JSON list of C-alpha atoms in Angstrom, two decimals:
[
{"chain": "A", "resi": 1, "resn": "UNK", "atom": "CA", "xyz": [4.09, -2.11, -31.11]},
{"chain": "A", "resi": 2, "resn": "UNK", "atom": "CA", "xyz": [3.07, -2.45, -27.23]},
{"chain": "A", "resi": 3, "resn": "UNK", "atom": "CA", "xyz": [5.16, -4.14, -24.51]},
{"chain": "A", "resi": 4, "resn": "UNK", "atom": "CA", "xyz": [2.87, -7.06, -25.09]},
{"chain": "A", "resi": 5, "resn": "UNK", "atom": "CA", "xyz": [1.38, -9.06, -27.75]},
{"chain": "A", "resi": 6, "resn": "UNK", "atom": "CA", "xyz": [-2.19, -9.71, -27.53]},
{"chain": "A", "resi": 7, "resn": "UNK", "atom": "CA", "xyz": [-1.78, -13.11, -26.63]},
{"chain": "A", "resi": 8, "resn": "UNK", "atom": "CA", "xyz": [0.62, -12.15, -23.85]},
{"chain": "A", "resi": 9, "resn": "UNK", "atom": "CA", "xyz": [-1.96, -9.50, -22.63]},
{"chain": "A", "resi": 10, "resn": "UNK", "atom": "CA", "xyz": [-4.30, -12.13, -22.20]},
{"chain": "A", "resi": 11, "resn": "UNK", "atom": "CA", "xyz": [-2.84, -13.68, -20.10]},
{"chain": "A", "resi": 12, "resn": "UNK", "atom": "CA", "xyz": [-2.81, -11.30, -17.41]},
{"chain": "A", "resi": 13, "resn": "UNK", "atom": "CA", "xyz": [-6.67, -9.80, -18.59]},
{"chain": "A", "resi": 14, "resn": "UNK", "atom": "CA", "xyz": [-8.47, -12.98, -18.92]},
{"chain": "A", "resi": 15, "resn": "UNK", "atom": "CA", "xyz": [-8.25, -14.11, -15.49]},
{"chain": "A", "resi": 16, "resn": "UNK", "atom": "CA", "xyz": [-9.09, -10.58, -14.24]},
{"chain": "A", "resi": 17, "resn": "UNK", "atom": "CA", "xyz": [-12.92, -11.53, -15.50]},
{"chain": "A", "resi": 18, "resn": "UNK", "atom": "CA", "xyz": [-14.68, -14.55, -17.85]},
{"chain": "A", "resi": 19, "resn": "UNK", "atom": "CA", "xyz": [-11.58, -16.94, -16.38]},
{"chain": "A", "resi": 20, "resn": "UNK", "atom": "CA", "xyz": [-11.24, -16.17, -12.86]},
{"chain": "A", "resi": 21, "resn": "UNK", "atom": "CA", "xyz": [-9.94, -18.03, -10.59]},
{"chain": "A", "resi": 22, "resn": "UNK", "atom": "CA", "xyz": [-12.57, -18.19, -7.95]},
{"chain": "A", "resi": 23, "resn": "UNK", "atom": "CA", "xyz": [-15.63, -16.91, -9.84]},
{"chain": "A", "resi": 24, "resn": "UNK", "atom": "CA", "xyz": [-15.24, -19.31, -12.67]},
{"chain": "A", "resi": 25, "resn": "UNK", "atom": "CA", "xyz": [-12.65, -22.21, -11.88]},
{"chain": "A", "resi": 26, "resn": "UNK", "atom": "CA", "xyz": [-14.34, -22.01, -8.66]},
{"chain": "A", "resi": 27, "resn": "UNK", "atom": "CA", "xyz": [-10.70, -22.39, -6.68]},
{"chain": "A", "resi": 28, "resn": "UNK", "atom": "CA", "xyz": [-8.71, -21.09, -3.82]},
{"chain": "A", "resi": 29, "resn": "UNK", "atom": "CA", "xyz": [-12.83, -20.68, -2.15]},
{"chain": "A", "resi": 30, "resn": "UNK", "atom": "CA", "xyz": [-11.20, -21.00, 1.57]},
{"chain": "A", "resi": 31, "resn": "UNK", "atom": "CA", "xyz": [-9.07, -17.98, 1.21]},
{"chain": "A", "resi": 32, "resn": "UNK", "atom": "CA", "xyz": [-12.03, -15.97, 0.47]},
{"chain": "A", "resi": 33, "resn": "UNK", "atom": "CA", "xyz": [-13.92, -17.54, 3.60]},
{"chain": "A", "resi": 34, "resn": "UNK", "atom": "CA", "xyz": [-11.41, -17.08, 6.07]},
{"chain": "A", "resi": 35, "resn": "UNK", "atom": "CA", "xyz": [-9.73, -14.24, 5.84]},
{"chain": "A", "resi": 36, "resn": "UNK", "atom": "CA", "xyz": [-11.61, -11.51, 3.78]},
{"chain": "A", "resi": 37, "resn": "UNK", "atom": "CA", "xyz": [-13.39, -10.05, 7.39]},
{"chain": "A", "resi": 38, "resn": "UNK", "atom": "CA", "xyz": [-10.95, -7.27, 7.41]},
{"chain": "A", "resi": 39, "resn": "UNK", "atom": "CA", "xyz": [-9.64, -5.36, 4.17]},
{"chain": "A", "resi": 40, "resn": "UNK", "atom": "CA", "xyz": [-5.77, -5.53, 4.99]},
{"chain": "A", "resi": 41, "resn": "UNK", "atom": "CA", "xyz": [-5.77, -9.21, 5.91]},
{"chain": "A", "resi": 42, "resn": "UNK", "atom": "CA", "xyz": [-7.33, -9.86, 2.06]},
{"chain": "A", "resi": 43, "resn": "UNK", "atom": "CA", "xyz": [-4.83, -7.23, 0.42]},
{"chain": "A", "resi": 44, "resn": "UNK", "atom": "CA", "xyz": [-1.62, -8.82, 1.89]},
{"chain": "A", "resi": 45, "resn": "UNK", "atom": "CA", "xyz": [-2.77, -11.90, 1.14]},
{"chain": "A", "resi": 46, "resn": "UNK", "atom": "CA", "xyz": [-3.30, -11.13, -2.38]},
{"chain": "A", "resi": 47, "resn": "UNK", "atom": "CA", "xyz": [0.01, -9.60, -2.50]},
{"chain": "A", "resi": 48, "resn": "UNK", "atom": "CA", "xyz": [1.54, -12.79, -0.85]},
{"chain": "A", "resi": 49, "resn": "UNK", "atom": "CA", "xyz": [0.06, -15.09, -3.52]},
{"chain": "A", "resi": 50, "resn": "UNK", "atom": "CA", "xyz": [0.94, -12.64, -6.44]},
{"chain": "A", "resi": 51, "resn": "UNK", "atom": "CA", "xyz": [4.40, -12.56, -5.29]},
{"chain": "A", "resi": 52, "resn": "UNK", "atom": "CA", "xyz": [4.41, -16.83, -4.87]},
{"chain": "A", "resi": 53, "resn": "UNK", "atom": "CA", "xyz": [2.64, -17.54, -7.99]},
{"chain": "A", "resi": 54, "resn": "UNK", "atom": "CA", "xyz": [4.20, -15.25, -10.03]},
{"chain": "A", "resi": 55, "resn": "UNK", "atom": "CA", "xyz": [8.01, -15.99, -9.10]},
{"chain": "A", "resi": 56, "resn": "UNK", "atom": "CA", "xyz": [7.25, -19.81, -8.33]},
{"chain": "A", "resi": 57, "resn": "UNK", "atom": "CA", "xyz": [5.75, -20.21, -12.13]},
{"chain": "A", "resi": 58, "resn": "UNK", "atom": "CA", "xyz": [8.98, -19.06, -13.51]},
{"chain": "A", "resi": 59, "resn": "UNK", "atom": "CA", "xyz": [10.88, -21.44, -11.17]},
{"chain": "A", "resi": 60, "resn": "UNK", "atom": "CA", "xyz": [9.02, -24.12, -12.39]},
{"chain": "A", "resi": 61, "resn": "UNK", "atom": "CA", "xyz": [9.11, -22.79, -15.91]},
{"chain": "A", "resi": 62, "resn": "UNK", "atom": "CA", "xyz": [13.01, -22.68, -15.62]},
{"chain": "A", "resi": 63, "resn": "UNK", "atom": "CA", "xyz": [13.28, -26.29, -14.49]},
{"chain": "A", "resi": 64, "resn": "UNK", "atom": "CA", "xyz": [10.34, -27.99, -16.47]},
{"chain": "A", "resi": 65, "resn": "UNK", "atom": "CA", "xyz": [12.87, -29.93, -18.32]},
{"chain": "A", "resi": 66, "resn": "UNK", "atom": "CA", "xyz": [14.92, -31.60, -15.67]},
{"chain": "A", "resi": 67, "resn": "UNK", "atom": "CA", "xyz": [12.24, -32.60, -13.48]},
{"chain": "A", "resi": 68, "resn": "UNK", "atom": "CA", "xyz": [10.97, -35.74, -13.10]},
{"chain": "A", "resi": 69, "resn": "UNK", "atom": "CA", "xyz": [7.68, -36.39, -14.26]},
{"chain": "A", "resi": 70, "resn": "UNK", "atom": "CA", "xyz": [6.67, -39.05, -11.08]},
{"chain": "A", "resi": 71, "resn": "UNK", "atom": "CA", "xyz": [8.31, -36.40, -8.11]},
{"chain": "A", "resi": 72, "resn": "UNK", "atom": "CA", "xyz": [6.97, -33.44, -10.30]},
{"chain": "A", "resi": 73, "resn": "UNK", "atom": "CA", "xyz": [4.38, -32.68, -7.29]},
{"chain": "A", "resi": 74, "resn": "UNK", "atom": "CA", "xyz": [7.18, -32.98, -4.77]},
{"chain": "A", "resi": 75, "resn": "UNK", "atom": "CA", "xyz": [9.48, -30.59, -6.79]},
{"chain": "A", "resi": 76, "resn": "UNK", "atom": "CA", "xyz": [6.51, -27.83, -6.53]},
{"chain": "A", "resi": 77, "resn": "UNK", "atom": "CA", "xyz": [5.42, -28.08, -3.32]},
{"chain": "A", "resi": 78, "resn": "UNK", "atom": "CA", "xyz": [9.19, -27.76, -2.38]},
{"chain": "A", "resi": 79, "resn": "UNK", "atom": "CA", "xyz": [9.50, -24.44, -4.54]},
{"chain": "A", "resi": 80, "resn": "UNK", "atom": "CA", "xyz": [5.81, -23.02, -3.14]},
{"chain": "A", "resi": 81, "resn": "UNK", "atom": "CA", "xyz": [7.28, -23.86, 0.46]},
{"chain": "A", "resi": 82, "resn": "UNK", "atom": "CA", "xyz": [10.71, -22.27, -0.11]},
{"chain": "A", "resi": 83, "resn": "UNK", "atom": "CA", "xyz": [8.51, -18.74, -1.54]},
{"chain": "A", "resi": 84, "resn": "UNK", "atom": "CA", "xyz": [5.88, -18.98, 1.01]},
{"chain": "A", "resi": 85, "resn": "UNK", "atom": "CA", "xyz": [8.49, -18.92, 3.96]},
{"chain": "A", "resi": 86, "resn": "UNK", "atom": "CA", "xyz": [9.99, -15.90, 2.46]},
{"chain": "A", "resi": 87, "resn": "UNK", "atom": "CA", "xyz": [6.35, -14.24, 2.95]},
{"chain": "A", "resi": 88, "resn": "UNK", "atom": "CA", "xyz": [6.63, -15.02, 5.99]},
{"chain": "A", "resi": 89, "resn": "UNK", "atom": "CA", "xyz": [9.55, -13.84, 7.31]},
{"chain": "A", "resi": 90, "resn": "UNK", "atom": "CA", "xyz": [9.14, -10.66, 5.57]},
{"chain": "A", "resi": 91, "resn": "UNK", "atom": "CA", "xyz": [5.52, -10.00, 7.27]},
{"chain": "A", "resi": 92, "resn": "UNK", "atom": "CA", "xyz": [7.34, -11.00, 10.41]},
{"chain": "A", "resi": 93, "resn": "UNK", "atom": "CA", "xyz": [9.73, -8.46, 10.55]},
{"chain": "A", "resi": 94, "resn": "UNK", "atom": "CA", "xyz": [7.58, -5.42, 8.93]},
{"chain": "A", "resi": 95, "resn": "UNK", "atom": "CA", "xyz": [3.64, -6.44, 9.98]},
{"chain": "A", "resi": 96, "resn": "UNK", "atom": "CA", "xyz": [4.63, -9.10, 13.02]},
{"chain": "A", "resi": 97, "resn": "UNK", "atom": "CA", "xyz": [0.64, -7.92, 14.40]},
{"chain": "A", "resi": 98, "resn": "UNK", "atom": "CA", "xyz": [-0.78, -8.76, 10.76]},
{"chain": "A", "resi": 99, "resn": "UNK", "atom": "CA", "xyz": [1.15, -11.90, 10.58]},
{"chain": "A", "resi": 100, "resn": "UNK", "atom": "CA", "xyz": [0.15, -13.59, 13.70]},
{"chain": "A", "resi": 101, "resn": "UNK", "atom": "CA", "xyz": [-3.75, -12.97, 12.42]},
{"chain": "A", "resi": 102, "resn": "UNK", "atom": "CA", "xyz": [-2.74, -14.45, 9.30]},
{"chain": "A", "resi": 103, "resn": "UNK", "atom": "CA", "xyz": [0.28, -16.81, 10.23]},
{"chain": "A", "resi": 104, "resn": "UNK", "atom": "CA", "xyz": [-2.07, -20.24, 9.66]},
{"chain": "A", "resi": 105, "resn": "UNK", "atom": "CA", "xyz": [-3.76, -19.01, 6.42]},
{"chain": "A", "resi": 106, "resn": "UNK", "atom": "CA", "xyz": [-0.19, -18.07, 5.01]},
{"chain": "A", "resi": 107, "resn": "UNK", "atom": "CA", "xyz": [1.02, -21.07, 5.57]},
{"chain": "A", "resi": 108, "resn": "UNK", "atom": "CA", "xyz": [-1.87, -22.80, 3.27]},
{"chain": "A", "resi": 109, "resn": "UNK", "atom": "CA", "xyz": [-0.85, -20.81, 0.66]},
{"chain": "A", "resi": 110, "resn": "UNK", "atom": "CA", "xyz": [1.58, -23.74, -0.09]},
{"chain": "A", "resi": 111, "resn": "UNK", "atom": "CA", "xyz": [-1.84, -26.00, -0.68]},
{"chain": "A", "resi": 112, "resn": "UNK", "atom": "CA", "xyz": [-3.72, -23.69, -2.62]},
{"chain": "A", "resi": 113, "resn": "UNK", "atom": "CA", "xyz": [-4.97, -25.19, -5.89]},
{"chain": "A", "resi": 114, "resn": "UNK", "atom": "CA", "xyz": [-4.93, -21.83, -7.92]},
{"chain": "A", "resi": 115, "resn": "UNK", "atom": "CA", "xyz": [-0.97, -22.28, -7.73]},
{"chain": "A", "resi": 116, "resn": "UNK", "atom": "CA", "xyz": [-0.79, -25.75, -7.97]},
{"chain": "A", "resi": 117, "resn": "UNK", "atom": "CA", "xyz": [-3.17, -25.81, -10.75]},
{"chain": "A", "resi": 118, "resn": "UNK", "atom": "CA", "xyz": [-1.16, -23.18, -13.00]},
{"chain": "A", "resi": 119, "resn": "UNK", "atom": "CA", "xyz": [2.17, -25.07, -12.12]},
{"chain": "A", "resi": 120, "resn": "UNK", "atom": "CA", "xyz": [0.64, -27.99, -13.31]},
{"chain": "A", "resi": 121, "resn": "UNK", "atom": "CA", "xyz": [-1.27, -26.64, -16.43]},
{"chain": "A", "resi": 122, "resn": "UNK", "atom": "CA", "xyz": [0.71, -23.63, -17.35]},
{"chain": "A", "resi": 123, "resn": "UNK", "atom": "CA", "xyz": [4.58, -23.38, -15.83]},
{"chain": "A", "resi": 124, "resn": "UNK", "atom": "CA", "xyz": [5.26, -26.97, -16.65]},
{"chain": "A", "resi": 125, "resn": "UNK", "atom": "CA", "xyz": [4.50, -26.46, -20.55]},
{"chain": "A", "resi": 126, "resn": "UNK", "atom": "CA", "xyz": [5.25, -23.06, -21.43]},
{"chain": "A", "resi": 127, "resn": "UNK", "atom": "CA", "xyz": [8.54, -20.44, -21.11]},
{"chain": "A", "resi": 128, "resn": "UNK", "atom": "CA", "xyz": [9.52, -18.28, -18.19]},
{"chain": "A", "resi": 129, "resn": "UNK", "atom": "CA", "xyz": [7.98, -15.43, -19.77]},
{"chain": "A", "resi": 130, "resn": "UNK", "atom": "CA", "xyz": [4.41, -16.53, -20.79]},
{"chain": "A", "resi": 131, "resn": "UNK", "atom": "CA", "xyz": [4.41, -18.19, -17.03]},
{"chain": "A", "resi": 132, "resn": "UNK", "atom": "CA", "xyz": [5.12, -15.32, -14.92]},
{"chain": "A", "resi": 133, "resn": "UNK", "atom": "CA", "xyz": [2.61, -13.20, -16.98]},
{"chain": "A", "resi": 134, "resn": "UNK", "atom": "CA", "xyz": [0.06, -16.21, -16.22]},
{"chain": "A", "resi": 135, "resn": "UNK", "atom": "CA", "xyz": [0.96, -16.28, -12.50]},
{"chain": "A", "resi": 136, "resn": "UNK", "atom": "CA", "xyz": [0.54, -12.56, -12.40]},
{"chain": "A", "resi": 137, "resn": "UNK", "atom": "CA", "xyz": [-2.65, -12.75, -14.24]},
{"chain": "A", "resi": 138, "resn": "UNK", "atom": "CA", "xyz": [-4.24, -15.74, -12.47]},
{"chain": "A", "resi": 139, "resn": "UNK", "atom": "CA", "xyz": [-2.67, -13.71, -8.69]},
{"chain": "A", "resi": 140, "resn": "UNK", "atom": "CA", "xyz": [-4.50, -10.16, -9.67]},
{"chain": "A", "resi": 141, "resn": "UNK", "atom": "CA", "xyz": [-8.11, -12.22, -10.48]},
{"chain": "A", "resi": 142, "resn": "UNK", "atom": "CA", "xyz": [-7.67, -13.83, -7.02]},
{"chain": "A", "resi": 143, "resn": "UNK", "atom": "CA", "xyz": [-6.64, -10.98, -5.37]},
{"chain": "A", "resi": 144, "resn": "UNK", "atom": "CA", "xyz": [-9.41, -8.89, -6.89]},
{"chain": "A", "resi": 145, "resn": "UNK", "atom": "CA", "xyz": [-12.17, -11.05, -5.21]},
{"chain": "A", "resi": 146, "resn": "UNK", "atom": "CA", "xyz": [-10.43, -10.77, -1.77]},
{"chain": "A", "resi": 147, "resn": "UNK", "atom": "CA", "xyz": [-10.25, -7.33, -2.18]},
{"chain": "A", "resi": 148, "resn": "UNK", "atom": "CA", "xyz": [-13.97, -6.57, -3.28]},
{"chain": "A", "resi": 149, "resn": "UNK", "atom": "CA", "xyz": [-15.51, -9.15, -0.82]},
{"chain": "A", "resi": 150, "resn": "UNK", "atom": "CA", "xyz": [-13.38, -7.84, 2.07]},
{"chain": "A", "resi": 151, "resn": "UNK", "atom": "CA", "xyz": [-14.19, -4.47, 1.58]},
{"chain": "A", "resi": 152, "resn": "UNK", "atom": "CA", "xyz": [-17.95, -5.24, 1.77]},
{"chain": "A", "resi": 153, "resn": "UNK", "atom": "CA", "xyz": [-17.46, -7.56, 4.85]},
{"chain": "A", "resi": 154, "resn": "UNK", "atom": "CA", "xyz": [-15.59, -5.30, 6.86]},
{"chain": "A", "resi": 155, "resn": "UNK", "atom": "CA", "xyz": [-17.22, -2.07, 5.44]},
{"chain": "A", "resi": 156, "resn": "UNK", "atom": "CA", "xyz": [-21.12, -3.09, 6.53]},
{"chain": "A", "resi": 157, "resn": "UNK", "atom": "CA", "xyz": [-19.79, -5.99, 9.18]},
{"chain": "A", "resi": 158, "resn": "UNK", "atom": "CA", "xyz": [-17.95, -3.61, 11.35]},
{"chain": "A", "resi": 159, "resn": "UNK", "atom": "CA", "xyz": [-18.21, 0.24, 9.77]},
{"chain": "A", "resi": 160, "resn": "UNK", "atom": "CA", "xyz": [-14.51, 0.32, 9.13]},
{"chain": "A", "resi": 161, "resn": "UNK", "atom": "CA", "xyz": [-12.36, -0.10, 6.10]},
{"chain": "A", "resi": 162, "resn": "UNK", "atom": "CA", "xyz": [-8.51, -1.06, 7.06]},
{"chain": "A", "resi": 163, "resn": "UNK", "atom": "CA", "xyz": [-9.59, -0.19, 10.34]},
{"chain": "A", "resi": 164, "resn": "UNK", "atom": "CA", "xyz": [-10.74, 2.90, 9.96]},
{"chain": "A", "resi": 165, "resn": "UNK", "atom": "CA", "xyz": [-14.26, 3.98, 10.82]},
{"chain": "A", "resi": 166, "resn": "UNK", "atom": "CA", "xyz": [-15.67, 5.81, 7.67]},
{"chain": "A", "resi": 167, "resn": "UNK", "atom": "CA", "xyz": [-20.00, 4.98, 8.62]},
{"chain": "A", "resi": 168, "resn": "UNK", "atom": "CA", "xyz": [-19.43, 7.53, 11.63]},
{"chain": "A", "resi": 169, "resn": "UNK", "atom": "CA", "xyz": [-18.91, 6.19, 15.57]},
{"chain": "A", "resi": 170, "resn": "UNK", "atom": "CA", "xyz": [-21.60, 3.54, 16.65]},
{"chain": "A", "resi": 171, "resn": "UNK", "atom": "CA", "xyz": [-20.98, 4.17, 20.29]},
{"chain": "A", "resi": 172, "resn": "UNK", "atom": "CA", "xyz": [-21.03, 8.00, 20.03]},
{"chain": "A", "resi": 173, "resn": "UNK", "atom": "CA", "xyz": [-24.10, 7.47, 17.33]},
{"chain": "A", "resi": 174, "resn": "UNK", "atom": "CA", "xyz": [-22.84, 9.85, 14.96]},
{"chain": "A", "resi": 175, "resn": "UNK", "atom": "CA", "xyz": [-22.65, 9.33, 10.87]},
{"chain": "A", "resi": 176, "resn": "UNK", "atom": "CA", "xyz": [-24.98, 6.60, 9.50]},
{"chain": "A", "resi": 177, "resn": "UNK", "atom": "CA", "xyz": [-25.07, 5.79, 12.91]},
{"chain": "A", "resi": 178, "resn": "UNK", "atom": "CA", "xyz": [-27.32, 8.89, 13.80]},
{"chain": "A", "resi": 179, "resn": "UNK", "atom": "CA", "xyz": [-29.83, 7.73, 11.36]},
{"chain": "A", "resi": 180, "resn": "UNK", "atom": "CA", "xyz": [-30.38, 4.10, 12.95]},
{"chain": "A", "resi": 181, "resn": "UNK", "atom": "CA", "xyz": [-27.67, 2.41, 10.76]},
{"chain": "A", "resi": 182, "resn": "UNK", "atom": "CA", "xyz": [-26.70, -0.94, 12.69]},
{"chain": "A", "resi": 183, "resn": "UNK", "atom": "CA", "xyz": [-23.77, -3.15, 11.76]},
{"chain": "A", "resi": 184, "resn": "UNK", "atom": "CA", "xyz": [-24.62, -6.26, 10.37]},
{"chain": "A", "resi": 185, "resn": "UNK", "atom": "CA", "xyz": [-22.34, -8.53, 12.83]},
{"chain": "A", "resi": 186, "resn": "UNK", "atom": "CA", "xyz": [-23.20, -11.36, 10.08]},
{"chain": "A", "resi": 187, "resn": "UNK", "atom": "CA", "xyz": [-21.23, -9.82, 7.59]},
{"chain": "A", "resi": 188, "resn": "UNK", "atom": "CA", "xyz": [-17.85, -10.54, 9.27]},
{"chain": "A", "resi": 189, "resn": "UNK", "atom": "CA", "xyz": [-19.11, -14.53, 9.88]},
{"chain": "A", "resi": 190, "resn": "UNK", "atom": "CA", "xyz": [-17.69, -16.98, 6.99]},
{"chain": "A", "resi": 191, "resn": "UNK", "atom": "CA", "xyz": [-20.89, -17.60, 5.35]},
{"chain": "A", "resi": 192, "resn": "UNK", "atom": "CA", "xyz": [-21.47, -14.18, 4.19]},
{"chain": "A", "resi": 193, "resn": "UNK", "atom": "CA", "xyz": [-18.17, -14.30, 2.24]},
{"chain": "A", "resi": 194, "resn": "UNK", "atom": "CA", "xyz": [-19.48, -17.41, 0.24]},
{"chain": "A", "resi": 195, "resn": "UNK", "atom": "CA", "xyz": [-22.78, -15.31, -0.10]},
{"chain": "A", "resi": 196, "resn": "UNK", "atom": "CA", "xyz": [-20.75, -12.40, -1.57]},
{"chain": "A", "resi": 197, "resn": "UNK", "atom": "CA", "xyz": [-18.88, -14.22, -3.71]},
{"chain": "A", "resi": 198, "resn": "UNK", "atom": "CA", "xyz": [-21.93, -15.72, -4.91]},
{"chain": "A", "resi": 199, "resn": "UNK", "atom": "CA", "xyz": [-23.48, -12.48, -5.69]},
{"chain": "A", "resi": 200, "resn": "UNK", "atom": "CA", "xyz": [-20.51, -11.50, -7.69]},
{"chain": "A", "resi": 201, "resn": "UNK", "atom": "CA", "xyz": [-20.52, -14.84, -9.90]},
{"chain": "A", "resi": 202, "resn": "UNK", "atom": "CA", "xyz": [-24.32, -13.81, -10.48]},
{"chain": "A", "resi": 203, "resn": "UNK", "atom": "CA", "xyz": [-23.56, -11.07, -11.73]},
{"chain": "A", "resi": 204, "resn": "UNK", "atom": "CA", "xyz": [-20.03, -11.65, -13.70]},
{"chain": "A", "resi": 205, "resn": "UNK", "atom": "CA", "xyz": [-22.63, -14.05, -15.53]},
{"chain": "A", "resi": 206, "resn": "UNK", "atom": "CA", "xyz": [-25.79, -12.04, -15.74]},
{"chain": "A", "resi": 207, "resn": "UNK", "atom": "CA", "xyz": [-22.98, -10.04, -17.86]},
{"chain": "A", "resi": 208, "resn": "UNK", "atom": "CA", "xyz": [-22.07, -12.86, -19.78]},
{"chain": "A", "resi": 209, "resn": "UNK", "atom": "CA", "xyz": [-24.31, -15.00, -21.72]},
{"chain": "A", "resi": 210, "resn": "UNK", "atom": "CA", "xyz": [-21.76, -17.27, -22.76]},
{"chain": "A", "resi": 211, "resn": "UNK", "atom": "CA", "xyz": [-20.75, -18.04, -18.90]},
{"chain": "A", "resi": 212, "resn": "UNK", "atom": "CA", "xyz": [-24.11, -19.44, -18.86]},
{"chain": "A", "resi": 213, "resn": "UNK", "atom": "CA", "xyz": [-24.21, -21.70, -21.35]},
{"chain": "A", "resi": 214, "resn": "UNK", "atom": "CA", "xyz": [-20.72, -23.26, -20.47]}
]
């Protein structure tokens, strides 16, 4: 018998594709606008909201039963705060040059509806366990489409992936670069990530008949 059931599994692989976050609930859209222009900015931000959404659903899980139900929003925003100024501090002290790029988007993690929505719909009716699997589940299929538009963004935008040039040197015209290859500057602008994300619902649904029809 596996670690998880199937239903526990699901969980975690169901937001990963026909119920992600951003491609199919359509939420947490800004994240993927502002900061996916460079590759590390979108992976520690993924990691931030893993670590937020996964711990903060079992905090609310924990204390569904004594809260509320008319401060219930107060209560979470509290706990999202609390978690998010443990991000960061922690990016402060270990990536202080990462943190000041990312200090204002961080700090909207506490508004994003991907974690208010599963605090509301998931942590607030189901156990600690089932809610920390759905907070890691619902993180990982945000965090995947940071990942994959950032790397396209930076990759044809600037050449670079994490910073590092991989097309060749546009200045010395070597690489790609000796063949003519230009950068396309509007790859790192904000409306190319809502054109990439676009292209990837398109084709998460070209995949998927039934995406269509819903």
């Amino acid at each position: 018998m596996g670690l998880l059931s199937k239903k526990d599994a699901a969980l975690i692989t169901d937001p990963l594709a026909d119920n992600n976050p951003i491609t199919i609930q359509v939420l947490g859209i800004c994240s993927a606008l502002a900061i996916t222009a460079e590759l590390e900015a979108a992976i520690v931000m993924s990691v931030s909201v893993l670590f937020v959404l996964g711990i903060g659903n079992v905090v609310i899980s924990l204390m569904r039963n004594i809260i509320p139900s008319k401060i219930r929003i107060i209560v979470q925003l509290i706990v999202v705060a609390a978690l998010v100024i443990i991000v960061d501090q922690v990016l402060k002290a270990f990536a202080y040059e990462l943190s000041k790029t990312l200090s204002v988007f961080v700090g909207l993690i506490i508004t994003n509806c991907i974690i208010m929505g599963r605090f509301e719909a998931f942590a607030l009716a189901n156990g600690p366990w089932k809610s920390f699997l759905d907070g890691i589940g619902n993180a990982l299929g945000y965090g995947v489409i940071l990942i994959i538009v950032a790397f396209f963004r930076e990759l044809l935008g600037a050449g670079t992936l994490l910073g590092i040039p991989v097309l060749g040197d546009p200045i010395e015209k070597t690489g790609l670069y000796a063949l003519g290859y230009e950068n396309n500057g509007f790859m790192i602008m904000p409306p190319m990530a809502l054109i990439v994300v676009g292209i990837i619902i398109w084709v998460q649904r070209s995949r998927n008949k039934a995406l269509i029809e819903d």
